CSV table of C-alpha atoms in Angstrom, one decimal:
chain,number,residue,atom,x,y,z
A,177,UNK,CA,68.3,-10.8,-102.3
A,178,UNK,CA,66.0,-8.7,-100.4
A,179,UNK,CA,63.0,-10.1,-99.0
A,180,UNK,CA,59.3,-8.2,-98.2
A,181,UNK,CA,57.8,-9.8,-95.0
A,182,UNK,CA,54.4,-8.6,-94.5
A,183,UNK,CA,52.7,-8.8,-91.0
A,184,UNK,CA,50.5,-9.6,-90.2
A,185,UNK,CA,48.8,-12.5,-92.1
A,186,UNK,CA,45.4,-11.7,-91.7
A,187,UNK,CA,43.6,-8.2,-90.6
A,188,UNK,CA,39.9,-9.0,-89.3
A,189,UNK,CA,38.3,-5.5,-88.2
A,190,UNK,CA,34.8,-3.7,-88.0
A,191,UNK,CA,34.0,-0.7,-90.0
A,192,UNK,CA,35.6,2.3,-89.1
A,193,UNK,CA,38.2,0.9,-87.2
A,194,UNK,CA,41.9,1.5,-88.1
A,195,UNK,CA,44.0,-1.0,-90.3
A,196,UNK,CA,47.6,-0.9,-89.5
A,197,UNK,CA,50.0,-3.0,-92.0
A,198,UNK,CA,53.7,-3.5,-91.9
A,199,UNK,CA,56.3,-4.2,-94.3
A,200,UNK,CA,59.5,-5.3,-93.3
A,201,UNK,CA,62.6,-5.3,-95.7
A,202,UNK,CA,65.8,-7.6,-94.9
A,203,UNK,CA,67.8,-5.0,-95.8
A,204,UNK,CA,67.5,-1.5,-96.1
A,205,UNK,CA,65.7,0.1,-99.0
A,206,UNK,CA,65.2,3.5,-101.0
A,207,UNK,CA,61.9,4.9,-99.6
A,208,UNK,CA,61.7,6.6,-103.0
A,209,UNK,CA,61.3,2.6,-104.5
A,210,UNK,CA,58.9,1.2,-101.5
A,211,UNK,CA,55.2,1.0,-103.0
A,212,UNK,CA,51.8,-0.6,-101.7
A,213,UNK,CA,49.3,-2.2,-104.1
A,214,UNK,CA,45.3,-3.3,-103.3
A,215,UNK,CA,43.8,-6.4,-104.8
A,216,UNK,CA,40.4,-7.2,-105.1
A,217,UNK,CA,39.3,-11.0,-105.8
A,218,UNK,CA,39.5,-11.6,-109.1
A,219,UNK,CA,41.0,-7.9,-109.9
A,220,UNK,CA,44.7,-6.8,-110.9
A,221,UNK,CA,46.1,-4.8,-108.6
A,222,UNK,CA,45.7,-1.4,-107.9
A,223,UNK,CA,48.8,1.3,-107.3
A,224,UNK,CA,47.8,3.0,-103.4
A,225,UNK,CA,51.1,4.1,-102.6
A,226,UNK,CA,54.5,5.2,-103.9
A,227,UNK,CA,57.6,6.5,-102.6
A,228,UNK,CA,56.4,5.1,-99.4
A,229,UNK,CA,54.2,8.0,-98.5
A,230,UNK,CA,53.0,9.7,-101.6
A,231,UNK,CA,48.9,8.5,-102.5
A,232,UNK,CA,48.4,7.4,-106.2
A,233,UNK,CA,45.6,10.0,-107.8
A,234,UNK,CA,42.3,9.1,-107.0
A,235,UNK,CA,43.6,7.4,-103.6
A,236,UNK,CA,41.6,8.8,-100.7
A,237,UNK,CA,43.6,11.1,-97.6
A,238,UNK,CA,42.0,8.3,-95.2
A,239,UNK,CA,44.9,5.9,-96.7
A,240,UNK,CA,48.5,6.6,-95.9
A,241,UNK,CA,52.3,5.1,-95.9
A,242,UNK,CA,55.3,5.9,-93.9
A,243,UNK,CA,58.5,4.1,-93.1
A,244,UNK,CA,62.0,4.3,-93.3
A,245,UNK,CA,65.0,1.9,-94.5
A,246,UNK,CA,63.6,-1.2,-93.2
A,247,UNK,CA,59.8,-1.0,-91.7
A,248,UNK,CA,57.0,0.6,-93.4
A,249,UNK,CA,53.2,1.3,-92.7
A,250,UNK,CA,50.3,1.1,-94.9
A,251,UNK,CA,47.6,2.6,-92.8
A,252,UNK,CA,44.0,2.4,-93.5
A,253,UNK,CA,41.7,4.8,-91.1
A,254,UNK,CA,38.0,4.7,-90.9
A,255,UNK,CA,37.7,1.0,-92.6
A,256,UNK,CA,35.2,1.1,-95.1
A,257,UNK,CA,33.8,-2.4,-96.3
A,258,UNK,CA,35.2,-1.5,-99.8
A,259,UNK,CA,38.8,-1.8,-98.2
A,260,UNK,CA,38.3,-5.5,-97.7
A,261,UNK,CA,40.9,-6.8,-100.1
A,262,UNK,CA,44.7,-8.1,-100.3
A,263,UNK,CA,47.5,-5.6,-99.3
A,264,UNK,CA,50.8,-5.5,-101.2
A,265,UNK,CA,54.0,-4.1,-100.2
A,266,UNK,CA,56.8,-3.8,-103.3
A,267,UNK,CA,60.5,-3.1,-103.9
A,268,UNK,CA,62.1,-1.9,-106.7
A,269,UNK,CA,66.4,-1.6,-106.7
A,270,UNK,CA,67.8,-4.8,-105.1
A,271,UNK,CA,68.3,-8.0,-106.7
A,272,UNK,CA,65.9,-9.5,-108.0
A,273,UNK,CA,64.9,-5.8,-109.3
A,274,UNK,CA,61.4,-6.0,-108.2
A,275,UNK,CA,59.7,-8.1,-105.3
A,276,UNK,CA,57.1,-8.2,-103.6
A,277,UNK,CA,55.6,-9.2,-99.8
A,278,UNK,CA,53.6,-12.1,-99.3
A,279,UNK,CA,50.9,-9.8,-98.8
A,280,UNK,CA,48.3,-8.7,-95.5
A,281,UNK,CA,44.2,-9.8,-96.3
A,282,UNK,CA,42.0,-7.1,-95.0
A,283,UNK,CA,38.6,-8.6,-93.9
A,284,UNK,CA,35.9,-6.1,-92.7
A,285,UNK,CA,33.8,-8.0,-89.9
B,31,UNK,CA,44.8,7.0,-120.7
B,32,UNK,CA,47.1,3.7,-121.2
B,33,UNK,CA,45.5,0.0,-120.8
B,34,UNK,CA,47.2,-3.3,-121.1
B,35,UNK,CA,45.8,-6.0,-122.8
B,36,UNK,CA,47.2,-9.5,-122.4
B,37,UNK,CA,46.8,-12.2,-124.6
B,38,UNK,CA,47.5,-16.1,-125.4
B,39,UNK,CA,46.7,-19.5,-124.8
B,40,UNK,CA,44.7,-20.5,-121.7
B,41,UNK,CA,46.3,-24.0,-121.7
B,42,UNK,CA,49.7,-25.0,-122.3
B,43,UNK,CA,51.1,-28.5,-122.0
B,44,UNK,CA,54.3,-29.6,-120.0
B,45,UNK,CA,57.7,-28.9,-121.2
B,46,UNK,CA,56.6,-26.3,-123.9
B,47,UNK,CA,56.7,-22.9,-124.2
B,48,UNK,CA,54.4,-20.3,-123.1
B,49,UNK,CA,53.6,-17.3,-125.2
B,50,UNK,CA,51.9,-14.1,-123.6
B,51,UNK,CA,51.2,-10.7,-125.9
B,52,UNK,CA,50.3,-7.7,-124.1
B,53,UNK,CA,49.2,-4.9,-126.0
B,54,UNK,CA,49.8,-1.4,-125.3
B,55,UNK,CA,46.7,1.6,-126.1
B,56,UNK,CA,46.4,5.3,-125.1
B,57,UNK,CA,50.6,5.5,-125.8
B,58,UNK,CA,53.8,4.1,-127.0
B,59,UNK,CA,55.0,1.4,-126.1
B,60,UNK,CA,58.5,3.3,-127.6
B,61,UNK,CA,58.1,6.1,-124.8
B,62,UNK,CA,61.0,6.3,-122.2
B,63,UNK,CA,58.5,7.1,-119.5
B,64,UNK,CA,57.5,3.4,-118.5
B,65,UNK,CA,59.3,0.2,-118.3
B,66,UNK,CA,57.1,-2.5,-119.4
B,67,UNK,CA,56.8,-5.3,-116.8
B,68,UNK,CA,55.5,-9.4,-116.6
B,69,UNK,CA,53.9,-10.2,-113.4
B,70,UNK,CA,51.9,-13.6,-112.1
B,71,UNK,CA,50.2,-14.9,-109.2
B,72,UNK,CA,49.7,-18.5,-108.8
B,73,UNK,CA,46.2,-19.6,-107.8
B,74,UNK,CA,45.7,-18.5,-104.2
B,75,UNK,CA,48.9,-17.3,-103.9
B,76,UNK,CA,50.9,-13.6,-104.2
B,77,UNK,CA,52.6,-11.4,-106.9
B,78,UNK,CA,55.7,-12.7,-108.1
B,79,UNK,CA,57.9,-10.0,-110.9
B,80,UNK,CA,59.3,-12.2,-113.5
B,81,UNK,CA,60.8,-9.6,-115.7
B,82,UNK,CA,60.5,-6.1,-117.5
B,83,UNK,CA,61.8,-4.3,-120.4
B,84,UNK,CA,62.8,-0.8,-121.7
B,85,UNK,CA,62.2,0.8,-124.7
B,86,UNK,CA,65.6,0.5,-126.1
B,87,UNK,CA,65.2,-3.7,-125.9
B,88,UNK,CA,66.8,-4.2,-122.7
B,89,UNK,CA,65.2,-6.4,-120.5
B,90,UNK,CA,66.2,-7.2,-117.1
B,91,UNK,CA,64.8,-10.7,-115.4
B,92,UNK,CA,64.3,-12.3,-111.7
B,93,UNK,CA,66.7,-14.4,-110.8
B,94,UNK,CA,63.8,-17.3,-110.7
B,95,UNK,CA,63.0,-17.4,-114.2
B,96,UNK,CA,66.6,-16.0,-116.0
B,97,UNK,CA,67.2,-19.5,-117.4
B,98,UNK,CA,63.6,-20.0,-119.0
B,99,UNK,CA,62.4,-16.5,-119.7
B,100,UNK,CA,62.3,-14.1,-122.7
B,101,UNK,CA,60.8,-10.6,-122.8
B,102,UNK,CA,60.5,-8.3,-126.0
B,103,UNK,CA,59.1,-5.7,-127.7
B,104,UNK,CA,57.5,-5.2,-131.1
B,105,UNK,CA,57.4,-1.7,-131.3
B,106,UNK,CA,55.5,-1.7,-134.4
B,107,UNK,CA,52.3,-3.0,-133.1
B,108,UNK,CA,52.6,-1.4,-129.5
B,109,UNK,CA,53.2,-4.8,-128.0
B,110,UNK,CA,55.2,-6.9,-125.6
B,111,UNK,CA,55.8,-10.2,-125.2
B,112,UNK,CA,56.9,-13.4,-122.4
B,113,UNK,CA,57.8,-16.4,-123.3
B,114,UNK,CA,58.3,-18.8,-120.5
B,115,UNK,CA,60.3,-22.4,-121.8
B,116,UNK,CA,59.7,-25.8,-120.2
B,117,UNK,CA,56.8,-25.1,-118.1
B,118,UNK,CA,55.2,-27.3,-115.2
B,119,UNK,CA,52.1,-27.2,-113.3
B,120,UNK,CA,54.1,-25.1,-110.9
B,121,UNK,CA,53.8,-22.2,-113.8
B,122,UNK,CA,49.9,-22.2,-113.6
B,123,UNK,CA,49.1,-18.5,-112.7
B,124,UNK,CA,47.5,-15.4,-113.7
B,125,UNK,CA,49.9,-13.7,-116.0
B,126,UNK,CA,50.0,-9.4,-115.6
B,127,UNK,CA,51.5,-6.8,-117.8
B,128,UNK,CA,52.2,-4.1,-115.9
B,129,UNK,CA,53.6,-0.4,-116.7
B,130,UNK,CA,56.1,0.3,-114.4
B,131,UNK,CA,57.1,4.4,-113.6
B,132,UNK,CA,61.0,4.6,-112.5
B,133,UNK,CA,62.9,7.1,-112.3
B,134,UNK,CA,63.3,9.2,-109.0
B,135,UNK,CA,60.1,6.7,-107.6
B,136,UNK,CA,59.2,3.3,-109.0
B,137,UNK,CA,55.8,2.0,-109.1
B,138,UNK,CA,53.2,0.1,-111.4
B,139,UNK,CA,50.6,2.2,-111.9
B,140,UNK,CA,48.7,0.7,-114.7
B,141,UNK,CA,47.8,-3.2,-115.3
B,142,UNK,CA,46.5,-5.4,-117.9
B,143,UNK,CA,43.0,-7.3,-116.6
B,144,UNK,CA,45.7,-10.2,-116.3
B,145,UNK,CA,45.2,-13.8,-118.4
B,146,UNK,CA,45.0,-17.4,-116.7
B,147,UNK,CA,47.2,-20.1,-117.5
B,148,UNK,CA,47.1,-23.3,-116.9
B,149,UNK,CA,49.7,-25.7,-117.6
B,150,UNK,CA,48.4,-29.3,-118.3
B,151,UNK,CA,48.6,-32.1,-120.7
């Protein structure tokens, strides 16, 4: 089974900053199946980023992935206060089929 | 555009079933682009994938819920459906439907609003 561990916990930065997220698989992964999600309190989540680097339309150029096999990055430059929300990393190909990370809370002093 | 639209019972009592509906607008729930997908977060707590399903009927499930879940389609109303047997309090979540994209990438890139549950007697 392959497991999502996302680091860290807890992100606490000031507007404009840069927001730096990892995703660490157990095992190596497609990058073509590796895909970050944002949720909002009280919101579904929202599709950021798929085949580890490719933005979903609409998602701004200030967003981006990268990553390889094991360890991937959701980066987040020039935080907005908007981008205060709950970061998803997400699988797809291993047993079970789909998983997720435990997920990384953004919080914009 | 597609939108998901779940449905069911808010409260569901201990060892029964839950039923969820999501219903499918803006295309066909018959298309071979999308697999359709079941998704919940516990209060507080992450996303957890329970299951998904293709157009053909085939449904594939997490390893978690294989024993106590079912996933199907009715293709004549656009619709898919969860059912979840002998639920606890440990089931309480918000339930999501979720398109999911695979083929050369996978990704969900359309969800229902999502629907609470609460299991309780």
């Amino acid at each position: 089974e392959i497991v999502l561990t996302q680091s860290p916990d807890t992100l606490s930065l000031s507007p404009g900053e840069r927001a730096t997220l990892s995703c660490r698989a157990s095992q190596s992964i497609s990058s073509s199946y590796l895909a970050w999600y944002q949720q909002k309190p009280g919101q579904a989540p929202r599709l950021l980023i798929y085949g580890a680097s490719s933005r979903a339309t609409g998602i701004p150029d200030r967003i981006s992935g990268s990553g390889s096999e094991t360890d991937f990055t959701l980066t987040i430059n020039r935080l907005e206060p908007e981008d205060s929300a709950v970061y998803y990393c997400q699988q797809y190909g291993s047993s079970p089929l789909v998983t997720f990370g435990g997920g990384t809370k953004v919080e914009i002093k | 555009q597609l939108q998901l639209q779940e449905s069911g019972p808010g409260l569901v009592k201990p060892s029964e079933t839950l039923s969820l509906t999501c219903t499918v607008s803006g295309g066909s729930i018959s298309s071979s682009t999308y697999y359709w997908g079941w998704i919940r977060q516990p209060p507080g707590k992450g996303l957890e994938w329970i299951g998904n399903i293709v157009y053909n009927g085939s449904a594939y499930y997490s390893p978690s819920f294989k024993t106590r879940v079912t996933i199907s389609l009715d293709t004549s109303k656009d619709q898919l459906s969860l059912k979840l047997s002998s639920v606890t309090a440990a089931d309480t979540a918000v339930y999501y439907c979720a398109a999911e994209w695979v083929g050369f990438y996978h990704y969900m890139d359309v969800w229902g609003r999502g629907t609470t549950v609460i299991v309780s007697s």
